[in-house]
Short mmCIF file of C-alpha atoms (C1' of nucleotides) in Angstrom, two decimals:
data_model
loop_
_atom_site.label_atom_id
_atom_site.label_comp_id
_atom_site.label_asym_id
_atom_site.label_seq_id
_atom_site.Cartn_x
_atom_site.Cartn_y
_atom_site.Cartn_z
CA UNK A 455 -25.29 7.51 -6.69
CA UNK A 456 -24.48 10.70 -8.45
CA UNK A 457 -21.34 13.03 -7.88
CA UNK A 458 -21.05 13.87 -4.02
CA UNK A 459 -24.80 14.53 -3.72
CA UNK A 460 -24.17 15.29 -0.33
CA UNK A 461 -21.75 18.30 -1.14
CA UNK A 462 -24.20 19.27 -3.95
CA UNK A 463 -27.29 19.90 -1.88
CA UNK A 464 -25.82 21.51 0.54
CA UNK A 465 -22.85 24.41 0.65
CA UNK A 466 -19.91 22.26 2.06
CA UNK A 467 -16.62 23.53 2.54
CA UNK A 468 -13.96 21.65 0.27
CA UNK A 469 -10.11 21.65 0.43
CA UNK A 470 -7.84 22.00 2.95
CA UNK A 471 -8.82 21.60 6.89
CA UNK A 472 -8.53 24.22 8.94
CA UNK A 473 -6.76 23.50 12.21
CA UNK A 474 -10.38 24.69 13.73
CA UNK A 475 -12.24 21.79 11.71
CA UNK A 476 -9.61 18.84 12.81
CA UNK A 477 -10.27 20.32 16.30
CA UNK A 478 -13.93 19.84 15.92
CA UNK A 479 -13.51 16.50 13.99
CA UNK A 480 -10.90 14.93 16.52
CA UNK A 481 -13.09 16.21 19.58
CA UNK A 482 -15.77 14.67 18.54
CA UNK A 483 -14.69 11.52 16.84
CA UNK A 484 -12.66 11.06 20.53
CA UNK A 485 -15.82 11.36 22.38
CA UNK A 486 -18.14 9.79 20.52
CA UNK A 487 -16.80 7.86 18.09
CA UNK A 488 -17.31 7.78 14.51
CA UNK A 489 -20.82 5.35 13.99
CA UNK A 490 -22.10 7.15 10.89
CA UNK A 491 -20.12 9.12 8.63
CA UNK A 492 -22.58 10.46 7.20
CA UNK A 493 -23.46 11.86 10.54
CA UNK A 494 -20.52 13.18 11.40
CA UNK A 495 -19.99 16.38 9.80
CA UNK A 496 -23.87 17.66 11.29
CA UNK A 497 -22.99 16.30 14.65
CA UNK A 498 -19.60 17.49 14.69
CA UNK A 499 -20.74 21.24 13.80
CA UNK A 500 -18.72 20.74 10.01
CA UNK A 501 -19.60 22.08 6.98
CA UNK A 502 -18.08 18.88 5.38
CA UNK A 503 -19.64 15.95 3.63
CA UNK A 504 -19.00 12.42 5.39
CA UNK A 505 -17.11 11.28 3.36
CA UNK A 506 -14.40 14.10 3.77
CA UNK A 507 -14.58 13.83 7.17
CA UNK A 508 -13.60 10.08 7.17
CA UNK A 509 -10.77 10.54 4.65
CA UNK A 510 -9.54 13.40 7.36
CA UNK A 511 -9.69 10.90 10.09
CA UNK A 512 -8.00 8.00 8.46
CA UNK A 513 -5.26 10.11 6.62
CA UNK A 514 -4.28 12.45 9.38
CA UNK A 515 -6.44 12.58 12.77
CA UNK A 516 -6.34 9.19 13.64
CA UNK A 517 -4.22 8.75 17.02
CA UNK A 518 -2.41 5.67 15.62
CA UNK A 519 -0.94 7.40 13.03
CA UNK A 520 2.81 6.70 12.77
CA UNK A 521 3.79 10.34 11.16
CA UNK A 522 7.11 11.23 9.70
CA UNK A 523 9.04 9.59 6.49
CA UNK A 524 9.24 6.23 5.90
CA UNK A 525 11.98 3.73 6.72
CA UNK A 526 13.97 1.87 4.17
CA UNK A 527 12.47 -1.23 5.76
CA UNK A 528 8.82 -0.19 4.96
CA UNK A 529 9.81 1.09 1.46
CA UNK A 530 11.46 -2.61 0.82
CA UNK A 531 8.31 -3.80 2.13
CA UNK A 532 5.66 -1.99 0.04
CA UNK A 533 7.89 -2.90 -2.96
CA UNK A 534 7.90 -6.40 -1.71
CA UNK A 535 4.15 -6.50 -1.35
CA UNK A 536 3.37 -4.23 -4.40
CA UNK A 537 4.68 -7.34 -6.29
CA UNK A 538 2.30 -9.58 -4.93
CA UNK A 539 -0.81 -7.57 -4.42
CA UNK A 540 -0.29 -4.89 -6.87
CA UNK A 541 -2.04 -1.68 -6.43
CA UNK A 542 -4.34 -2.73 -3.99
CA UNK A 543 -3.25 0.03 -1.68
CA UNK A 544 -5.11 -0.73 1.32
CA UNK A 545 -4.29 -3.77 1.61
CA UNK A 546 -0.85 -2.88 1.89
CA UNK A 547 -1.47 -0.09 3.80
CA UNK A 548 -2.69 -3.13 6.69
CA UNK A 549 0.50 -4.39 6.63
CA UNK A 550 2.14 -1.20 7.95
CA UNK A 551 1.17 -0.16 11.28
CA UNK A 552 0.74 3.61 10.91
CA UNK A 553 0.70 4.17 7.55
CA UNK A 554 -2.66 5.03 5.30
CA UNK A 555 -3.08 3.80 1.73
CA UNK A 556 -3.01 7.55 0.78
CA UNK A 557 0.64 8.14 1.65
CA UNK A 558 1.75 4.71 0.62
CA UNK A 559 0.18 4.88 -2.86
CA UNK A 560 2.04 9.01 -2.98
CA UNK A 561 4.90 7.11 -1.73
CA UNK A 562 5.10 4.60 -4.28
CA UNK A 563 4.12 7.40 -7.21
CA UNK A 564 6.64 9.53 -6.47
CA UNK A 565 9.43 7.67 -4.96
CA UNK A 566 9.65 3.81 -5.13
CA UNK A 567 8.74 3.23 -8.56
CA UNK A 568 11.13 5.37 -9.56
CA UNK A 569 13.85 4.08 -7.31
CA UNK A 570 12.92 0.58 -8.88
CA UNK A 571 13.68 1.67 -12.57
CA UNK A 572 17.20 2.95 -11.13
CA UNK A 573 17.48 -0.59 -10.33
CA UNK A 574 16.48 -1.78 -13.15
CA UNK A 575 13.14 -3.34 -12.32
CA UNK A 576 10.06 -2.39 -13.92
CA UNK A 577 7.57 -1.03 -11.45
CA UNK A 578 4.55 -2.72 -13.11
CA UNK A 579 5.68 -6.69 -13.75
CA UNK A 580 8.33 -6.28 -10.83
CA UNK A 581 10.61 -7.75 -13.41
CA UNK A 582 14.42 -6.72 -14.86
CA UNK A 583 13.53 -3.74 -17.46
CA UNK A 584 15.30 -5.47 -20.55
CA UNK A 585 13.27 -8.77 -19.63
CA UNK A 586 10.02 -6.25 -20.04
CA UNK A 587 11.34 -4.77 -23.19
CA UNK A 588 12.20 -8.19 -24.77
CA UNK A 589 8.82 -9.08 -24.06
CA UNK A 590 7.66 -5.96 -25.75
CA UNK A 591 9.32 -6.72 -28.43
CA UNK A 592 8.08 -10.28 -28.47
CA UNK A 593 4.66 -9.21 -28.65
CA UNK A 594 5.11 -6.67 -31.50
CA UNK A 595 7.06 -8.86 -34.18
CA UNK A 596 3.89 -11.08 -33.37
CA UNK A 597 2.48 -8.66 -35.47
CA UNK A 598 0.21 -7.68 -32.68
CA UNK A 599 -1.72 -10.68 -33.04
CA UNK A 600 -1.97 -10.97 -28.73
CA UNK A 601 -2.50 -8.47 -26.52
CA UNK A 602 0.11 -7.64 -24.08
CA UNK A 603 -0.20 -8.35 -20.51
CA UNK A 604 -2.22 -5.56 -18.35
CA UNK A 605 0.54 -3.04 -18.12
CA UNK A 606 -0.62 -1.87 -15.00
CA UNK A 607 0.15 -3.44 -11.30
CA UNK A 608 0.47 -7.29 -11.80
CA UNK A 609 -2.70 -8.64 -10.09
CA UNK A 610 -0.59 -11.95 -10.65
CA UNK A 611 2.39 -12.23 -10.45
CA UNK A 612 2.70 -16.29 -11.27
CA UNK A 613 5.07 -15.51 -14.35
CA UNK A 614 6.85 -13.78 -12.09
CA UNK A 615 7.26 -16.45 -9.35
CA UNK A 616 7.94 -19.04 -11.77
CA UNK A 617 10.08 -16.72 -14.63
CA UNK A 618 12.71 -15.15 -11.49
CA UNK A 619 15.99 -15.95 -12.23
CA UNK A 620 17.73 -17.50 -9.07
CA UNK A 621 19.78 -14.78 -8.54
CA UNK A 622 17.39 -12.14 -7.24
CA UNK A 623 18.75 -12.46 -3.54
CA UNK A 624 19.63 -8.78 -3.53
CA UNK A 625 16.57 -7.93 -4.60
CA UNK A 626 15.77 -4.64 -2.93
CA UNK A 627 18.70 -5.40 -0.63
CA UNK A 628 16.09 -7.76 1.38
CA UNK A 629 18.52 -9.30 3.04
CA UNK A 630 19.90 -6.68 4.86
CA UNK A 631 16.45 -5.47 5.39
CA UNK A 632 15.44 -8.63 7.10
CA UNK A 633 18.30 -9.98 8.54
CA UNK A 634 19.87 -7.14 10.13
CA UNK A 635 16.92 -6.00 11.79
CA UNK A 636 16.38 -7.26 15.64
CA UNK A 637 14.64 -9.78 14.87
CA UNK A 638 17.37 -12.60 13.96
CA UNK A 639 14.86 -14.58 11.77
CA UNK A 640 15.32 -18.22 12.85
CA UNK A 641 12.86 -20.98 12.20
CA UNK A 642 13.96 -24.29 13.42
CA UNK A 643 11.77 -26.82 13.82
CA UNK A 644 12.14 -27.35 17.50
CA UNK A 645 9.92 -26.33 20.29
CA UNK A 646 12.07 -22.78 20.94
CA UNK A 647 10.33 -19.87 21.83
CA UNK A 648 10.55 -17.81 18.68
CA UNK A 649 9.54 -21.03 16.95
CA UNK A 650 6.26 -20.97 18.84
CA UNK A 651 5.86 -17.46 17.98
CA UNK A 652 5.35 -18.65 14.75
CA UNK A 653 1.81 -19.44 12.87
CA UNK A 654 1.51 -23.44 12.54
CA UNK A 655 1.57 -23.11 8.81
CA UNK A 656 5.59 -22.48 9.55
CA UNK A 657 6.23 -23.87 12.13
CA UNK A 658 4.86 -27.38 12.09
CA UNK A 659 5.09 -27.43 8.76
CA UNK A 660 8.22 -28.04 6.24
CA UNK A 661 8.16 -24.46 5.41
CA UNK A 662 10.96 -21.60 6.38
CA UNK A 663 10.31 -18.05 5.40
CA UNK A 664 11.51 -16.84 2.25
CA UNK A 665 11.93 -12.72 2.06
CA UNK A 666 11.48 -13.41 -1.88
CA UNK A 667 8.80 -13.56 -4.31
CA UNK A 668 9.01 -17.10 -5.02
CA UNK A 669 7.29 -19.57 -2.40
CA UNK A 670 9.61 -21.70 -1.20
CA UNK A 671 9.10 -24.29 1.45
CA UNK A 672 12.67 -25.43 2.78
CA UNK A 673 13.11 -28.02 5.31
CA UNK A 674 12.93 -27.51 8.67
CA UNK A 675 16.37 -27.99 9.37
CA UNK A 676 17.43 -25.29 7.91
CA UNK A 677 18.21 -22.15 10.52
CA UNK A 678 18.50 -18.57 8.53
CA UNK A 679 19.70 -16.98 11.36
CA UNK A 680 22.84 -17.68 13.76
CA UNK A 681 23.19 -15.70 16.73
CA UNK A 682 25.58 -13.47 15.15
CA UNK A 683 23.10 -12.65 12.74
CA UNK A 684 24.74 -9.55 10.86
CA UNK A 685 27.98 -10.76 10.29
CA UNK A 686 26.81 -13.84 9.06
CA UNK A 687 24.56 -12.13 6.29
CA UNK A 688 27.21 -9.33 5.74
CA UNK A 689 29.63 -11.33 4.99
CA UNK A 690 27.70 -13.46 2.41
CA UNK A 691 26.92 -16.03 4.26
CA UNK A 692 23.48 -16.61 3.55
CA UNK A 693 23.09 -16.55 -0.43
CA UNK A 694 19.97 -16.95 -2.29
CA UNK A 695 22.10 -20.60 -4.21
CA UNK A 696 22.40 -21.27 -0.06
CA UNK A 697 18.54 -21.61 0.00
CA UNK A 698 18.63 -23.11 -3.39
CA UNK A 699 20.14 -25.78 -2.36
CA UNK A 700 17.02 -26.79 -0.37
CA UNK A 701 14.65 -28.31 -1.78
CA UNK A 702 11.99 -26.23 -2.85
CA UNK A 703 8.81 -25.77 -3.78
CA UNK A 704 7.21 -23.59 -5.91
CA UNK A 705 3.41 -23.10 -6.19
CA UNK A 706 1.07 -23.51 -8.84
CA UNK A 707 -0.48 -20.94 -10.41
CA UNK A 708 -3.76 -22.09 -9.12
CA UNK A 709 -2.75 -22.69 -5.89
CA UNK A 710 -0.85 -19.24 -5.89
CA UNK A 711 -4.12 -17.22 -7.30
CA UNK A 712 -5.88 -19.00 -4.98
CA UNK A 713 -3.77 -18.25 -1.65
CA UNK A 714 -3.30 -14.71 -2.65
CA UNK A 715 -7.09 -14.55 -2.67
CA UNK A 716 -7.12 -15.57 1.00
CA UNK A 717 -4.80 -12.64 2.71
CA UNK A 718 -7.00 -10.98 4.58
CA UNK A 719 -6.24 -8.44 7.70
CA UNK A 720 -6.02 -11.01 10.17
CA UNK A 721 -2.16 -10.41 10.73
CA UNK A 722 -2.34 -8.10 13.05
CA UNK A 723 -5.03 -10.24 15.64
CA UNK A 724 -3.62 -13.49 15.04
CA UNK A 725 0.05 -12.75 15.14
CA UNK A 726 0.33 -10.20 17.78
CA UNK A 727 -1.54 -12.70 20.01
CA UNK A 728 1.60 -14.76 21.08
CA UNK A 729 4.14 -11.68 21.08
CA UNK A 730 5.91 -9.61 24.06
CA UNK A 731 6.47 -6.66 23.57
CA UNK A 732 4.81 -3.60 21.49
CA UNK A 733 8.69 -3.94 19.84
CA UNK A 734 8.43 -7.47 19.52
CA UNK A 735 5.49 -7.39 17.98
CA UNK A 736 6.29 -4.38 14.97
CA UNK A 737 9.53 -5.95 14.31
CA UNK A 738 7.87 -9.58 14.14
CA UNK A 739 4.80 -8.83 12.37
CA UNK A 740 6.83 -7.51 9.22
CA UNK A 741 8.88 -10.37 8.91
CA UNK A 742 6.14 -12.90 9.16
CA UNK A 743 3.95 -10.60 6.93
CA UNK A 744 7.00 -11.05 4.65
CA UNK A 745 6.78 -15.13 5.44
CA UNK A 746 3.13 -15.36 4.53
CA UNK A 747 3.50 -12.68 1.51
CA UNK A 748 5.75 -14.83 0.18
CA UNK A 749 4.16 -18.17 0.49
CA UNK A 750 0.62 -16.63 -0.30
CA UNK A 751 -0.80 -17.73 2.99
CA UNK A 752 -2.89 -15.92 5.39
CA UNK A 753 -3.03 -16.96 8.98
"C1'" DA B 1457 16.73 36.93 -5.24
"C1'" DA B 1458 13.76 35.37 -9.00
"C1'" DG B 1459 11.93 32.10 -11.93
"C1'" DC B 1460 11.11 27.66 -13.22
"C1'" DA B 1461 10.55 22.59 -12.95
"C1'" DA B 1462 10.14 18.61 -10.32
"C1'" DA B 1463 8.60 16.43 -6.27
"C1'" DT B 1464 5.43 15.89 -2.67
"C1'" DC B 1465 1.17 15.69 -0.42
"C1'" DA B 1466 -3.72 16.35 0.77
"C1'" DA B 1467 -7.95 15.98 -0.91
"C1'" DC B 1468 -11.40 15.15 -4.45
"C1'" DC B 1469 -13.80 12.26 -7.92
"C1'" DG B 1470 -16.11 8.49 -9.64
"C1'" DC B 1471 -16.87 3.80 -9.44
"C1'" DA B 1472 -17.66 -0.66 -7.01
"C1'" DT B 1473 -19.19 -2.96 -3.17
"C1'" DT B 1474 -21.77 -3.44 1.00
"C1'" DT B 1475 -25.63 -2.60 3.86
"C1'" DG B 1476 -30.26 -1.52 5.01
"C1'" DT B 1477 -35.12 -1.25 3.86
"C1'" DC C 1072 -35.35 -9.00 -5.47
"C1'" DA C 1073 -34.92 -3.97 -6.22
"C1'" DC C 1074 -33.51 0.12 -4.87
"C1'" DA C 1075 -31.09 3.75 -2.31
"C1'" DA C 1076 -27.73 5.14 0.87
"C1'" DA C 1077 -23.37 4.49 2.96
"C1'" DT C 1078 -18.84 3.11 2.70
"C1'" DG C 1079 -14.38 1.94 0.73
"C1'" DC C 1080 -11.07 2.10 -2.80
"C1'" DG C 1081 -7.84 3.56 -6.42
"C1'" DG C 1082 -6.88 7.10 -9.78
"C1'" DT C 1083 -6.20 11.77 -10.38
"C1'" DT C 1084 -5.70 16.63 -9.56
"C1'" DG C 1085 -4.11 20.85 -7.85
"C1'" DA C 1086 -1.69 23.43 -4.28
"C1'" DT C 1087 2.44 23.73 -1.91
"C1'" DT C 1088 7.25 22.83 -1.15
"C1'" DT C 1089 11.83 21.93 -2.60
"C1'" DG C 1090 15.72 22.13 -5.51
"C1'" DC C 1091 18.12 23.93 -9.26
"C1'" DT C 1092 19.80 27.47 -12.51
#
DNA sequence: AAGCAAATCAACCGCATTTGT
DNA sequence: CACAAATGCGGTTGATTTGCT
């Protein structure tokens, strides 16, 4: 298809929206529905292409839109999954309730990469900056014999996984992020009620939710999260060498490729299935997203 | 207050994929 | 199977806002 044929033919408006045109759009797109985009715009009385129309509604009409800045927990997360699905923004955009790939991919261009170099992470490999440059430098006195790897988002991430020092537990300050929030991340293998809240792959399984790159299955002894769940992680309680001392698994790249393959959008049907509360559900559905981003698995 | 640069955000562009005929 | 249209996605751009001097 050529450039915008659509907006070629015919004399469409471009650029902003006009509070009048959302009107329009949203009235109509509330009463009838989208079906067709390419419909839309006629049906709706707009001067607009389809496709602008649909990029509209999904970046700033749509009702389920959760508006205002983001949290420190979703910025952890996007960094989190950014590592693992690189810029596949969409697909990271369905792991956050509310939020559109449009603002998360702004977000992460103007914002979290550059909080990540402050930290000393390269945006790209999600690895320590002087690891990336020593690699650099690697590669040149090879007198440029192989070609780096793709500079841009890691698709894979297995040298990552595999190449992590053990000492990444603060990490984008994850564990605050997960462990103070409300949801008190315990996975025991009994038959408790959180437990069954869990997808089988966890819960039957050997396998306790990491909030770090590397897949690790611990036992299912282990409990991450005593009642008084702050304190505990506060005070150091919890350490990444804790977890270490589990035994653990880590993937193969094949394996890893091949579960990474497999996340698909069914997180929101299957998880919020077996939860509560709308609350319940939010705070639970990031921390499992976190689970199964972690151990490549889909549900 | 004015001017400038950096940051932010909304929207467009072009390409790839999916769907329909 | 071939083709065209529709849709979806990620990269990019340009306008606006914010912060600094």
């Amino acid at each position: 298809m050529g450039r915008h044929s659509c907006c070629y033919k015919q004399k469409l408006r471009k650029g902003l929206w006009s509070p009048e045109e959302d009107e329009k759009l949203l009235n109509y797109i509330t009463n009838h529905g989208h079906g067709c985009w390419s419909s839309v715009p006629k049906l709706a009385g707009l001067q607009r292409c389809g496709k602008s129309c649909r990029l509209r509604w999904i970046n700033y009409l749509r009702p389920d839109l959760k508006r205002g800045a983001f949290s420190p927990e979703e910025e952890n997360l996007i960094a989190e999954l950014h590592s693992v699905l690189g810029n596949r923004w969409s697909q990271i955009a369905a792991r956050l309730p509310g939020r559109t790939d449009n603002e998360i991919k702004n977000l992460w261009n103007s914002s979290i990469k550059k909080k990540l170099r402050q930290r000393g992470i390269d945006p790209n490999t999600h690895k320590p900056i002087s690891e990336v440059d020593k690699d650099k430098t690697t590669a040149t006195s090879n007198n440029n014999n192989h070609k780096s790897p793709p500079s841009s988002s890691s698709p894979t991430n297995q040298d990552f996984f595999l190449e992590r020092p053990s000492d990444f537990s603060d990490y984008f300050g994850l564990q605050k992020l997960n462990f103070n929030s409300n949801l008190g991340l315990s996975v025991t293998a009994d038959s408790s009620p959180l437990c069954s809240m869990i997808p089988s792959q966890f819960s039957t399984g050997n396998m306790v939710g990491s909030v770090f790159q590397t897949p690790v299955c611990v036992k299912p002894s282990v409990t991450l999260a005593p009642d008084n769940t702050s304190n505990f992680f506060d005070n150091g309680g919890f350490s990444w060498s804790t977890l270490n001392s589990q035994p653990i698994y880590i993937k193969s790249e094949a394996e890893y490729l091949a579960d990474v393959s497999n996340i698909t959008d069914p997180w929101s049907q299957s998880q919020n299935e077996n939860l509560n509360t709308p609350e319940d559900s939010d705070v639970f559905s990031k921390d499992l997203q976190r689970m199964a981003v972690s151990f490549g698995q889909s549900l």
